[in-house]
Amino acid sequence: PLAPYTAGTTLQSTAAPRPAGQGYVRLGDGPAWERVTRADLAAPKDGRADRRTALAAFVQFTDLHIVDTQHPLRYEYVRGQTASAWRPQETLSVAGAVALVERVNALRGAPATGAPLSFVMTTGDNTDNNSRSELDWFLRTMSGGSITPNTGDPRHYEGVQDSGLKEYWHPDRAELRDADKELGFPAIPGFLEAATRQVRSPGLNLPWYSTVGNHDSLPGGCYASGDSWFHDFAVGGKKLMSLPEDRAAAFWKSVKKGLDPKGEQFRELMRTEKKRLRSITPDVTRAPFTPTEYVRAHLDPAYAGPGPVGHGYTQANVDEGTQYYAFRIADDVVGLSLDTTDPAGHYEGSLGTAQLDWLKDELAKAERDGAYVIVFSHHTSASMRNLRPDPDRPREARHGGDEVLDLLGRHTRVLAWINGHSHRNLITPHGTFWEITTASHIDHPQLARVVELVDNHDGTLSVFTTLIESAARHRTDLADLSQPGLASLYRELAFNAPGRKPDLGGESEDRNTELVLKKG
C-alpha cells in the first residue's frame, strides 16, 4: 500500500562530521533533516493528509559535473581564487554519480506519499568540460554500462594530482607535503590507479530526461563554442597546471565577470605561459561536442537505458538545432525543459526570442488543456542575466530571468520552476509558483531531490521536496578502494575540500519541505 516513509532519505539520516579534533574531518551517520511546511503562497488546511491524492512524483539530479580531471581546458591553477576550479574529490565523480543512481534504484517510491516514481530529470552541467569522453561517461552512468574514467595514457595518470605541485593533494605520494596534507588530508597509496579503473553502473531503473547546462554546451563552461582552437587544444598534448598568484587572480577576475566570453584571454594565457605547459598524452575523445552532437548522443540506442528514446530530445531538435522540449509527466501535468545557456559565452544564461515564444505557446496550450506545468532549466532566475546575442542568431534578442518569472507568473497552472547551477539548496516563492533550486552532486553536501505533486482536495496543492544522498555509506575506510569505498570517499573529500562553502545545503526551509499553493 502507498504510505510515507523515510528510509534512504535525509528524513532518516545525513552524513555529518564525527566528533573529532582539528584538521581532516571523518564523516559518520548524522541527524535527519525534518520536513518543513511553507505557507508563503497559501495557508495549509487541517486534514489535508487524509484527503490528498498524488498527481506525480519524480527525482531531480543536477550539476553532476562528471569530470575528466586530466582535460587540458581545465583551469585548476586558479584554485587559490575559487574552490570550484579544482576539488580533491573530482577524480571520483563517476563513482559518486553511480552511487546516486544506486540510491534512486533502491527507493520504495515517493517518500511523502509512497506513490511510484515516474522518472529522473537532470537539470544540466551533466559534464564538466564539454568533452566527448565526459558525455559518454554521463550517458553510461544514467543508462547503464562500464565506464573507465581515464583519458590520455591508460597506464599513467597525468593530471595535477600526480604533478608534484604542492598546491594539489597528492594521495599516492606520502613523502610530498602538499598544501592539502598540511591540512590533514591523508596519504592513500593506490588512489589514482583505483580512481581511473573501470566502474560499472547498473543504470537507472526509471526513465530519465536531460536538460542542458552551460558546462555541457560551452568549453570550460563559459567560452563560446565552435572555435577550432579550443578543439585542437582540448585533444592536444599540453596542459597548464600552475600559474603565479597575480596572474591567476587577474585571469579569474576576467572569467568571473564574463569579460572573456570568446576565450581570447584564455588563448593568450596559453601563449604567454607556453613554458609552463606540461606535456600530456593527446586524446581525441577530449574534443568538445556541439549542441547537435549532444542531442544525437542522447538519441543513440547505445544509451537508451530505460528510455524514453532521446531522453526528452527528438529528431526535431536535431533538425531545428534546438535543445528544449515538452513532455508529459502525468495525465494532468506537463514538463517543459529549457535551454538557458547563452551560446555567445559566459556561465550565466538567458533565453532567445524563439525559445521564449515557444514557452509562451506551451504555457497557453497547457492552460487550454487544464494541465499543470513544471518548468525545468539549468540556470536559476537570478543567474539569467547574460543577454549577449547568439552568434548564430545575431538579430534575435535574449531574455533574462526577470522576464521569464513574469511570464510564468501570468499562468496560474505553473506550479514550480526546478533548476540548479548555483550548487545551493534554495526554495523561493514567486506569487503563484515555487522556484526550487537544488544543490550539486560535485560539491558538499552532494544531494538530489525527490519532488511530489499532490492535490489536497481543499482548494490547495502541495509540492513535497525530499533530499537524498547517494547510496555510499557515511563512514569511510581509507583502505577500501573498491567502487563503493571510493563513492564514500567522494563525499568525505567534498566535505573537507579547502575553501568549500558551508552554506550550500541551505536552511531547513530549503531542504525537506511541503510547499503549499492555491489550486489554479
Short mmCIF file of C-alpha atoms in Angstrom, two decimals:
data_model
loop_
_atom_site.label_atom_id
_atom_site.label_comp_id
_atom_site.label_asym_id
_atom_site.label_seq_id
_atom_site.Cartn_x
_atom_site.Cartn_y
_atom_site.Cartn_z
CA PRO A 1 0.00 0.00 0.00
CA LEU A 2 1.08 3.57 -0.67
CA ALA A 3 2.46 5.10 2.50
CA PRO A 4 5.00 7.75 3.53
CA TYR A 5 8.45 6.53 4.52
CA THR A 6 11.89 7.94 5.40
CA ALA A 7 14.35 5.09 4.70
CA GLY A 8 17.20 6.06 2.37
CA THR A 9 16.41 9.78 2.55
CA THR A 10 17.67 12.72 4.58
CA LEU A 11 14.47 12.40 6.61
CA GLN A 12 16.15 9.40 8.23
CA SER A 13 19.84 10.38 8.44
CA THR A 14 22.51 12.60 6.86
CA ALA A 15 26.27 12.43 6.60
CA ALA A 16 27.78 14.50 9.38
CA PRO A 17 31.22 15.03 10.94
CA ARG A 18 32.20 12.66 13.70
CA PRO A 19 33.26 14.28 16.97
CA ALA A 20 36.95 14.90 16.40
CA GLY A 21 39.77 17.38 16.69
CA GLN A 22 41.15 19.72 14.07
CA GLY A 23 42.22 19.01 10.50
CA TYR A 24 40.74 16.47 8.12
CA VAL A 25 37.27 15.51 9.36
CA ARG A 26 35.84 11.99 9.13
CA LEU A 27 32.15 11.51 8.46
CA GLY A 28 29.56 9.24 10.02
CA ASP A 29 25.81 8.93 10.49
CA GLY A 30 24.25 12.25 11.45
CA PRO A 31 20.83 13.64 12.36
CA ALA A 32 17.87 13.71 9.99
CA TRP A 33 16.50 16.86 8.39
CA GLU A 34 12.85 17.37 9.31
CA ARG A 35 10.17 18.34 6.83
CA VAL A 36 9.09 21.99 6.97
CA THR A 37 5.68 23.19 5.78
CA ARG A 38 5.82 26.52 3.97
CA ALA A 39 2.73 28.70 3.72
CA ASP A 40 4.22 31.62 1.77
CA LEU A 41 1.73 31.19 -1.10
CA ALA A 42 -1.28 29.54 0.59
CA ALA A 43 -2.42 28.51 4.05
CA PRO A 44 -2.27 24.75 4.72
CA LYS A 45 -5.62 23.32 5.82
CA ASP A 46 -6.19 20.76 8.56
CA GLY A 47 -6.93 17.20 7.49
CA ARG A 48 -5.26 17.52 4.07
CA ALA A 49 -3.08 14.45 4.70
CA ASP A 50 -6.23 12.30 4.77
CA ARG A 51 -7.70 13.85 1.62
CA ARG A 52 -4.73 14.24 -0.69
CA THR A 53 -4.05 12.26 -3.84
CA ALA A 54 -0.75 12.09 -5.71
CA LEU A 55 -0.53 13.71 -9.16
CA ALA A 56 3.12 12.96 -9.97
CA ALA A 57 6.43 12.02 -8.38
CA PHE A 58 9.94 12.19 -9.82
CA VAL A 59 13.62 12.78 -8.96
CA GLN A 60 15.85 15.72 -9.86
CA PHE A 61 19.60 15.30 -10.41
CA THR A 62 21.61 18.45 -11.03
CA ASP A 63 25.20 19.52 -11.56
CA LEU A 64 26.70 16.04 -11.59
CA HIS A 65 29.82 17.54 -13.22
CA ILE A 66 31.20 14.24 -14.50
CA VAL A 67 34.86 15.30 -14.74
CA ASP A 68 37.83 14.33 -16.86
CA THR A 69 40.41 15.69 -14.42
CA GLN A 70 43.21 15.38 -16.99
CA HIS A 71 41.50 17.61 -19.56
CA PRO A 72 43.68 20.44 -20.99
CA LEU A 73 40.90 23.07 -20.82
CA ARG A 74 40.56 22.85 -17.04
CA TYR A 75 41.87 25.79 -15.02
CA GLU A 76 42.92 24.19 -11.73
CA TYR A 77 45.65 26.83 -11.43
CA VAL A 78 43.11 29.39 -10.14
CA ARG A 79 42.30 27.18 -7.16
CA GLY A 80 43.52 29.95 -4.87
CA GLN A 81 40.82 32.24 -6.29
CA THR A 82 37.86 29.85 -6.28
CA ALA A 83 37.33 26.42 -4.74
CA SER A 84 35.38 25.31 -7.82
CA ALA A 85 38.49 25.44 -10.02
CA TRP A 86 39.80 22.22 -8.51
CA ARG A 87 38.35 19.91 -5.89
CA PRO A 88 40.18 16.98 -4.25
CA GLN A 89 37.14 14.73 -4.81
CA GLU A 90 36.79 15.34 -8.55
CA THR A 91 38.70 12.24 -9.66
CA LEU A 92 35.88 10.17 -8.12
CA SER A 93 32.94 11.92 -9.81
CA VAL A 94 31.88 8.83 -11.78
CA ALA A 95 31.91 6.53 -8.75
CA GLY A 96 29.92 9.15 -6.82
CA ALA A 97 27.32 9.55 -9.57
CA VAL A 98 26.88 5.78 -9.89
CA ALA A 99 26.19 5.61 -6.13
CA LEU A 100 23.47 8.23 -6.63
CA VAL A 101 21.90 6.07 -9.33
CA GLU A 102 22.01 3.16 -6.90
CA ARG A 103 20.22 5.23 -4.25
CA VAL A 104 17.35 6.06 -6.61
CA ASN A 105 17.06 2.43 -7.68
CA ALA A 106 16.67 1.44 -4.02
CA LEU A 107 13.89 3.93 -3.19
CA ARG A 108 10.49 2.35 -2.49
CA GLY A 109 8.69 5.24 -4.17
CA ALA A 110 7.99 8.85 -3.29
CA PRO A 111 8.77 9.48 0.42
CA ALA A 112 5.79 11.75 1.28
CA THR A 113 3.04 9.76 -0.42
CA GLY A 114 4.57 6.41 -1.35
CA ALA A 115 3.47 6.99 -4.96
CA PRO A 116 5.57 5.37 -7.70
CA LEU A 117 8.43 7.46 -9.04
CA SER A 118 7.95 8.03 -12.76
CA PHE A 119 11.29 9.44 -13.95
CA VAL A 120 14.57 11.22 -13.17
CA MET A 121 15.34 14.65 -14.66
CA THR A 122 18.87 16.01 -14.80
CA THR A 123 18.96 19.82 -14.81
CA GLY A 124 22.27 20.39 -16.51
CA ASP A 125 26.02 20.50 -16.04
CA ASN A 126 25.95 16.77 -16.52
CA THR A 127 29.52 17.09 -17.81
CA ASP A 128 32.24 19.49 -16.73
CA ASN A 129 34.39 20.33 -19.74
CA ASN A 130 32.01 19.93 -22.73
CA SER A 131 34.09 16.85 -23.54
CA ARG A 132 33.01 13.79 -25.56
CA SER A 133 34.66 11.49 -23.04
CA GLU A 134 32.64 13.02 -20.20
CA LEU A 135 29.42 12.84 -22.23
CA ASP A 136 29.96 9.11 -22.77
CA TRP A 137 30.63 8.60 -19.04
CA PHE A 138 27.48 10.55 -18.11
CA LEU A 139 25.23 8.66 -20.51
CA ARG A 140 26.56 5.28 -19.37
CA THR A 141 26.15 6.29 -15.72
CA MET A 142 22.48 7.08 -16.32
CA SER A 143 21.62 4.25 -18.70
CA GLY A 144 23.98 1.52 -17.52
CA GLY A 145 27.31 0.15 -18.63
CA SER A 146 31.03 0.04 -17.97
CA ILE A 147 32.99 3.28 -17.67
CA THR A 148 36.73 3.80 -17.47
CA PRO A 149 37.10 7.37 -16.16
CA ASN A 150 40.52 7.92 -17.68
CA THR A 151 41.86 9.66 -20.79
CA GLY A 152 45.33 10.03 -22.27
CA ASP A 153 47.86 7.43 -21.20
CA PRO A 154 45.93 4.38 -19.91
CA ARG A 155 48.95 3.34 -17.84
CA HIS A 156 49.72 6.61 -16.07
CA TYR A 157 47.59 9.41 -14.57
CA GLU A 158 48.68 12.78 -15.99
CA GLY A 159 46.58 15.28 -14.04
CA VAL A 160 47.52 17.73 -11.30
CA GLN A 161 47.31 15.09 -8.55
CA ASP A 162 50.49 13.49 -9.83
CA SER A 163 52.24 16.68 -10.94
CA GLY A 164 54.49 17.19 -7.91
CA LEU A 165 52.99 20.66 -7.46
CA LYS A 166 52.37 21.34 -3.80
CA GLU A 167 49.14 23.27 -4.37
CA TYR A 168 47.28 20.00 -5.06
CA TRP A 169 46.57 16.92 -2.97
CA HIS A 170 48.86 14.01 -3.98
CA PRO A 171 47.23 10.94 -2.38
CA ASP A 172 49.79 8.47 -3.71
CA ARG A 173 52.88 10.37 -2.57
CA ALA A 174 53.10 10.28 1.20
CA GLU A 175 56.51 11.98 1.16
CA LEU A 176 55.19 15.09 -0.60
CA ARG A 177 53.90 17.60 1.97
CA ASP A 178 51.40 19.31 -0.31
CA ALA A 179 49.02 22.04 0.84
CA ASP A 180 46.15 19.63 1.49
CA LYS A 181 48.24 17.18 3.51
CA GLU A 182 49.29 20.09 5.67
CA LEU A 183 45.57 20.48 6.42
CA GLY A 184 45.35 16.84 7.45
CA PHE A 185 44.46 15.14 4.17
CA PRO A 186 45.60 11.51 4.22
CA ALA A 187 48.02 9.66 2.01
CA ILE A 188 46.17 6.86 0.23
CA PRO A 189 48.53 4.61 -1.76
CA GLY A 190 46.89 3.31 -4.92
CA PHE A 191 44.25 6.07 -5.00
CA LEU A 192 44.87 7.28 -8.58
CA GLU A 193 45.01 3.78 -10.01
CA ALA A 194 41.73 2.94 -8.28
CA ALA A 195 40.12 6.23 -9.34
CA THR A 196 40.82 5.60 -13.04
CA ARG A 197 39.92 1.92 -13.29
CA GLN A 198 36.67 0.60 -14.72
CA VAL A 199 33.42 1.45 -12.93
CA ARG A 200 30.17 -0.40 -13.50
CA SER A 201 26.83 1.42 -13.45
CA PRO A 202 23.57 -0.52 -13.20
CA GLY A 203 21.80 2.39 -14.88
CA LEU A 204 18.60 3.89 -13.56
CA ASN A 205 15.59 1.63 -13.27
CA LEU A 206 13.39 4.64 -14.14
CA PRO A 207 13.02 6.55 -17.41
CA TRP A 208 15.21 9.64 -17.39
CA TYR A 209 15.21 13.03 -19.09
CA SER A 210 18.00 15.50 -19.71
CA THR A 211 18.23 19.28 -19.51
CA VAL A 212 21.35 21.02 -20.80
CA GLY A 213 23.67 23.30 -18.77
CA ASN A 214 26.45 25.74 -19.59
CA HIS A 215 29.18 23.19 -18.83
CA ASP A 216 27.50 20.84 -21.31
CA SER A 217 27.40 23.46 -24.08
CA LEU A 218 30.48 25.64 -23.63
CA PRO A 219 34.18 24.76 -23.38
CA GLY A 220 35.23 25.50 -19.81
CA GLY A 221 31.56 26.16 -19.06
CA CYS A 222 31.96 29.76 -20.18
CA TYR A 223 33.52 30.08 -23.65
CA ALA A 224 31.54 30.37 -26.87
CA SER A 225 31.52 27.05 -28.71
CA GLY A 226 32.57 26.36 -32.28
CA ASP A 227 36.12 27.73 -32.11
CA SER A 228 38.56 25.28 -33.72
CA TRP A 229 41.35 26.46 -31.38
CA PHE A 230 39.52 25.02 -28.37
CA HIS A 231 39.05 21.73 -30.20
CA ASP A 232 42.74 21.50 -31.08
CA PHE A 233 43.91 22.43 -27.61
CA ALA A 234 41.46 20.02 -25.94
CA VAL A 235 42.68 17.00 -27.91
CA GLY A 236 46.33 18.08 -27.85
CA GLY A 237 49.29 17.21 -25.67
CA LYS A 238 49.77 20.30 -23.49
CA LYS A 239 48.20 21.31 -20.17
CA LEU A 240 48.76 24.28 -17.86
CA MET A 241 48.90 23.21 -14.22
CA SER A 242 50.37 26.18 -12.34
CA LEU A 243 50.35 29.95 -12.54
CA PRO A 244 51.78 32.78 -10.40
CA GLU A 245 49.15 34.06 -7.98
CA ASP A 246 48.91 37.53 -9.52
CA ARG A 247 48.30 36.14 -13.00
CA ALA A 248 45.81 33.62 -11.63
CA ALA A 249 43.89 36.39 -9.85
CA ALA A 250 43.71 38.55 -12.99
CA PHE A 251 42.61 35.63 -15.14
CA TRP A 252 39.87 34.53 -12.72
CA LYS A 253 38.58 38.08 -12.34
CA SER A 254 38.07 38.18 -16.10
CA VAL A 255 36.23 34.83 -16.14
CA LYS A 256 34.03 35.67 -13.15
CA LYS A 257 32.92 38.99 -14.61
CA GLY A 258 32.25 37.47 -18.03
CA LEU A 259 34.85 39.67 -19.71
CA ASP A 260 36.19 36.91 -21.96
CA PRO A 261 33.16 35.10 -23.47
CA LYS A 262 35.08 34.11 -26.61
CA GLY A 263 38.10 32.82 -24.69
CA GLU A 264 40.54 35.28 -26.24
CA GLN A 265 42.29 35.91 -22.92
CA PHE A 266 42.45 32.16 -22.29
CA ARG A 267 44.22 31.64 -25.62
CA GLU A 268 46.59 34.50 -24.83
CA LEU A 269 47.33 32.96 -21.42
CA MET A 270 48.27 29.65 -23.04
CA ARG A 271 50.56 31.53 -25.44
CA THR A 272 52.32 33.70 -22.84
CA GLU A 273 52.68 30.81 -20.38
CA LYS A 274 53.92 28.40 -23.02
CA LYS A 275 56.99 27.46 -20.96
CA ARG A 276 54.77 26.35 -18.07
CA LEU A 277 52.71 23.99 -20.22
CA ARG A 278 53.34 20.35 -19.38
CA SER A 279 53.29 17.51 -21.86
CA ILE A 280 50.45 15.00 -21.59
CA THR A 281 49.20 12.26 -23.89
CA PRO A 282 46.90 13.62 -26.61
CA ASP A 283 43.39 12.12 -26.78
CA VAL A 284 40.72 12.73 -29.43
CA THR A 285 37.94 11.77 -27.00
CA ARG A 286 38.54 15.03 -25.16
CA ALA A 287 37.16 17.00 -28.11
CA PRO A 288 34.31 19.42 -27.37
CA PHE A 289 30.87 18.30 -28.55
CA THR A 290 28.41 20.55 -30.33
CA PRO A 291 24.78 21.04 -29.27
CA THR A 292 23.71 18.82 -32.17
CA GLU A 293 26.15 16.11 -31.11
CA TYR A 294 24.80 16.35 -27.56
CA VAL A 295 21.26 15.67 -28.76
CA ARG A 296 22.36 12.89 -31.15
CA ALA A 297 24.23 11.16 -28.32
CA HIS A 298 21.01 11.09 -26.28
CA LEU A 299 19.22 9.55 -29.28
CA ASP A 300 21.91 6.88 -29.70
CA PRO A 301 20.43 3.40 -28.96
CA ALA A 302 23.63 2.55 -27.09
CA TYR A 303 22.50 4.94 -24.35
CA ALA A 304 18.77 4.14 -24.41
CA GLY A 305 18.72 2.55 -20.95
CA PRO A 306 15.18 2.51 -19.52
CA GLY A 307 14.09 5.16 -22.05
CA PRO A 308 12.50 7.18 -23.29
CA VAL A 309 14.22 7.30 -26.68
CA GLY A 310 16.26 10.51 -26.71
CA HIS A 311 15.60 11.18 -23.02
CA GLY A 312 13.34 14.05 -23.98
CA TYR A 313 15.13 15.09 -27.16
CA THR A 314 13.81 14.13 -30.59
CA GLN A 315 14.93 14.23 -34.20
CA ALA A 316 13.12 17.56 -34.42
CA ASN A 317 15.68 19.01 -32.01
CA VAL A 318 18.45 17.82 -34.36
CA ASP A 319 16.69 19.23 -37.44
CA GLU A 320 15.89 22.57 -35.81
CA GLY A 321 19.11 22.99 -33.84
CA THR A 322 17.29 23.31 -30.50
CA GLN A 323 17.71 21.79 -27.04
CA TYR A 324 14.32 22.47 -25.46
CA TYR A 325 11.20 20.31 -25.43
CA ALA A 326 7.86 19.47 -23.76
CA PHE A 327 6.91 16.10 -22.32
CA ARG A 328 4.06 14.52 -20.42
CA ILE A 329 4.78 13.99 -16.70
CA ALA A 330 1.32 12.64 -15.86
CA ASP A 331 -2.22 12.84 -17.23
CA ASP A 332 -2.70 16.33 -15.82
CA VAL A 333 0.93 17.53 -15.64
CA VAL A 334 3.26 18.75 -18.42
CA GLY A 335 7.03 19.24 -18.15
CA LEU A 336 8.90 21.94 -20.10
CA SER A 337 12.69 21.59 -20.36
CA LEU A 338 14.51 24.80 -21.30
CA ASP A 339 17.94 25.53 -22.76
CA THR A 340 19.14 28.54 -20.77
CA THR A 341 22.76 28.57 -21.96
CA ASP A 342 23.79 31.61 -23.99
CA PRO A 343 25.84 30.34 -26.98
CA ALA A 344 27.76 33.64 -27.01
CA GLY A 345 29.62 32.58 -23.86
CA HIS A 346 29.76 33.25 -20.10
CA TYR A 347 28.42 30.98 -17.37
CA GLU A 348 25.23 32.99 -16.81
CA GLY A 349 22.25 32.32 -19.05
CA SER A 350 19.18 33.63 -20.90
CA LEU A 351 16.58 32.60 -23.49
CA GLY A 352 16.41 33.57 -27.14
CA THR A 353 13.20 35.05 -28.52
CA ALA A 354 12.34 31.89 -30.47
CA GLN A 355 12.52 29.79 -27.31
CA LEU A 356 10.60 32.37 -25.28
CA ASP A 357 7.84 32.34 -27.93
CA TRP A 358 7.79 28.53 -27.78
CA LEU A 359 7.48 28.73 -23.99
CA LYS A 360 4.56 31.13 -24.30
CA ASP A 361 2.81 28.76 -26.71
CA GLU A 362 3.36 25.72 -24.48
CA LEU A 363 2.04 27.56 -21.42
CA ALA A 364 -1.04 28.69 -23.32
CA LYS A 365 -1.63 25.14 -24.58
CA ALA A 366 -1.38 23.71 -21.05
CA GLU A 367 -3.83 26.29 -19.82
CA ARG A 368 -6.33 25.38 -22.54
CA ASP A 369 -5.93 21.68 -21.73
CA GLY A 370 -6.28 22.24 -17.99
CA ALA A 371 -2.82 20.76 -17.33
CA TYR A 372 -0.42 21.80 -14.59
CA VAL A 373 3.12 22.79 -15.64
CA ILE A 374 6.55 22.09 -14.18
CA VAL A 375 9.41 24.03 -15.79
CA PHE A 376 12.97 22.65 -15.75
CA SER A 377 16.15 24.56 -16.54
CA HIS A 378 19.78 24.64 -15.55
CA HIS A 379 20.06 28.31 -14.62
CA THR A 380 18.15 29.96 -11.81
CA SER A 381 16.11 33.08 -12.41
CA ALA A 382 18.80 35.14 -10.65
CA SER A 383 21.60 33.77 -12.88
CA MET A 384 19.85 34.57 -16.17
CA ARG A 385 21.40 37.99 -16.76
CA ASN A 386 23.59 37.25 -19.78
CA LEU A 387 21.94 38.93 -22.78
CA ARG A 388 24.73 38.62 -25.34
CA PRO A 389 23.33 37.90 -28.84
CA ASP A 390 23.59 34.32 -30.08
CA PRO A 391 26.33 34.32 -32.79
CA ASP A 392 24.14 32.09 -34.98
CA ARG A 393 21.09 34.35 -34.48
CA PRO A 394 22.63 37.84 -34.15
CA ARG A 395 19.31 39.66 -34.70
CA GLU A 396 17.44 37.66 -32.05
CA ALA A 397 17.04 39.30 -28.66
CA ARG A 398 17.90 37.47 -25.44
CA HIS A 399 15.63 37.44 -22.39
CA GLY A 400 16.62 37.26 -18.73
CA GLY A 401 15.28 35.63 -15.59
CA ASP A 402 13.01 38.52 -14.60
CA GLU A 403 11.17 38.28 -17.91
CA VAL A 404 10.77 34.52 -17.51
CA LEU A 405 9.46 34.96 -13.95
CA ASP A 406 6.92 37.49 -15.21
CA LEU A 407 5.75 35.10 -17.93
CA LEU A 408 5.41 32.12 -15.61
CA GLY A 409 3.60 34.26 -13.05
CA ARG A 410 0.88 35.06 -15.60
CA HIS A 411 -0.06 31.39 -15.86
CA THR A 412 -1.69 30.00 -12.73
CA ARG A 413 -1.23 26.41 -13.91
CA VAL A 414 2.54 26.73 -13.40
CA LEU A 415 3.39 25.05 -10.10
CA ALA A 416 7.19 25.07 -9.98
CA TRP A 417 10.37 26.08 -11.78
CA ILE A 418 13.06 23.50 -10.93
CA ASN A 419 16.73 24.26 -11.58
CA GLY A 420 20.34 24.04 -10.33
CA HIS A 421 23.51 25.92 -11.40
CA SER A 422 24.18 27.67 -8.07
CA HIS A 423 25.15 24.40 -6.30
CA ARG A 424 22.90 25.56 -3.46
CA ASN A 425 19.58 24.46 -1.97
CA LEU A 426 17.15 27.36 -2.17
CA ILE A 427 13.36 27.44 -2.46
CA THR A 428 11.82 30.78 -3.41
CA PRO A 429 8.12 31.74 -3.64
CA HIS A 430 7.06 33.76 -6.68
CA GLY A 431 3.45 34.82 -6.16
CA THR A 432 1.71 31.77 -7.64
CA PHE A 433 4.52 29.20 -8.03
CA TRP A 434 7.73 27.99 -6.38
CA GLU A 435 11.28 28.16 -7.69
CA ILE A 436 13.09 25.06 -6.43
CA THR A 437 16.88 25.17 -6.72
CA THR A 438 18.86 22.09 -5.73
CA ALA A 439 22.49 21.70 -4.67
CA SER A 440 25.01 19.94 -6.91
CA HIS A 441 26.39 16.42 -6.72
CA ILE A 442 30.00 17.59 -7.04
CA ASP A 443 30.23 19.90 -4.04
CA HIS A 444 29.24 19.07 -0.47
CA PRO A 445 26.54 18.17 0.54
CA GLN A 446 26.12 16.18 -2.74
CA LEU A 447 22.35 15.86 -2.94
CA ALA A 448 19.48 15.06 -5.31
CA ARG A 449 15.81 15.87 -4.73
CA VAL A 450 12.58 13.89 -4.90
CA VAL A 451 9.60 16.04 -5.94
CA GLU A 452 5.95 15.08 -5.40
CA LEU A 453 2.84 16.91 -6.57
CA VAL A 454 -0.40 16.32 -4.68
CA ASP A 455 -3.96 17.62 -4.76
CA ASN A 456 -5.19 18.31 -1.22
CA HIS A 457 -8.84 18.50 -2.42
CA ASP A 458 -9.42 21.64 -0.39
CA GLY A 459 -8.56 24.32 -2.93
CA THR A 460 -4.81 23.85 -2.45
CA LEU A 461 -1.99 21.78 -3.92
CA SER A 462 1.26 20.76 -2.24
CA VAL A 463 4.70 20.22 -3.69
CA PHE A 464 6.76 17.94 -1.46
CA THR A 465 10.57 18.04 -1.75
CA THR A 466 12.79 15.42 -0.14
CA LEU A 467 16.58 15.43 -0.42
CA ILE A 468 18.55 12.22 -0.88
CA GLU A 469 22.25 11.41 -0.67
CA SER A 470 23.98 8.72 -2.70
CA ALA A 471 23.91 5.09 -1.56
CA ALA A 472 27.52 5.34 -0.37
CA ARG A 473 27.93 4.66 3.34
CA HIS A 474 28.62 7.69 5.51
CA ARG A 475 31.63 6.23 7.30
CA THR A 476 34.71 5.72 5.14
CA ASP A 477 37.56 3.23 5.25
CA LEU A 478 40.68 4.75 3.71
CA ALA A 479 41.97 1.29 2.90
CA ASP A 480 38.84 0.41 0.91
CA LEU A 481 39.48 1.38 -2.71
CA SER A 482 36.58 -0.65 -4.09
CA GLN A 483 33.90 1.13 -6.12
CA PRO A 484 31.61 1.55 -3.07
CA GLY A 485 34.58 2.63 -0.96
CA LEU A 486 35.54 5.32 -3.49
CA ALA A 487 31.95 6.60 -3.62
CA SER A 488 32.01 7.01 0.15
CA LEU A 489 35.37 8.77 -0.01
CA TYR A 490 33.96 11.07 -2.71
CA ARG A 491 31.55 12.51 -0.15
CA GLU A 492 34.13 12.82 2.65
CA LEU A 493 36.68 14.57 0.42
CA ALA A 494 33.98 17.02 -0.67
CA PHE A 495 33.20 17.83 2.95
CA ASN A 496 36.89 18.56 3.58
CA ALA A 497 37.60 20.44 0.33
CA PRO A 498 39.53 23.63 1.21
CA GLY A 499 37.50 26.74 0.51
CA ARG A 500 34.17 24.93 0.23
CA LYS A 501 31.09 26.98 1.02
CA PRO A 502 29.46 25.55 4.17
CA ASP A 503 26.05 27.05 3.41
CA LEU A 504 25.30 25.26 0.13
CA GLY A 505 22.95 22.89 1.94
CA GLY A 506 20.61 25.81 2.58
CA GLU A 507 18.33 26.38 5.54
CA SER A 508 15.75 23.87 6.75
CA GLU A 509 13.09 25.63 4.67
CA ASP A 510 15.15 24.90 1.52
CA ARG A 511 15.55 21.18 2.14
CA ASN A 512 12.75 18.77 3.00
CA THR A 513 9.52 20.70 2.57
CA GLU A 514 5.83 20.79 1.88
CA LEU A 515 5.20 23.80 -0.35
CA VAL A 516 1.53 24.78 -0.31
CA LEU A 517 -0.04 26.79 -3.13
CA LYS A 518 -3.50 27.71 -4.34
CA LYS A 519 -5.13 25.49 -6.90
CA GLY A 520 -5.18 27.42 -10.16
#
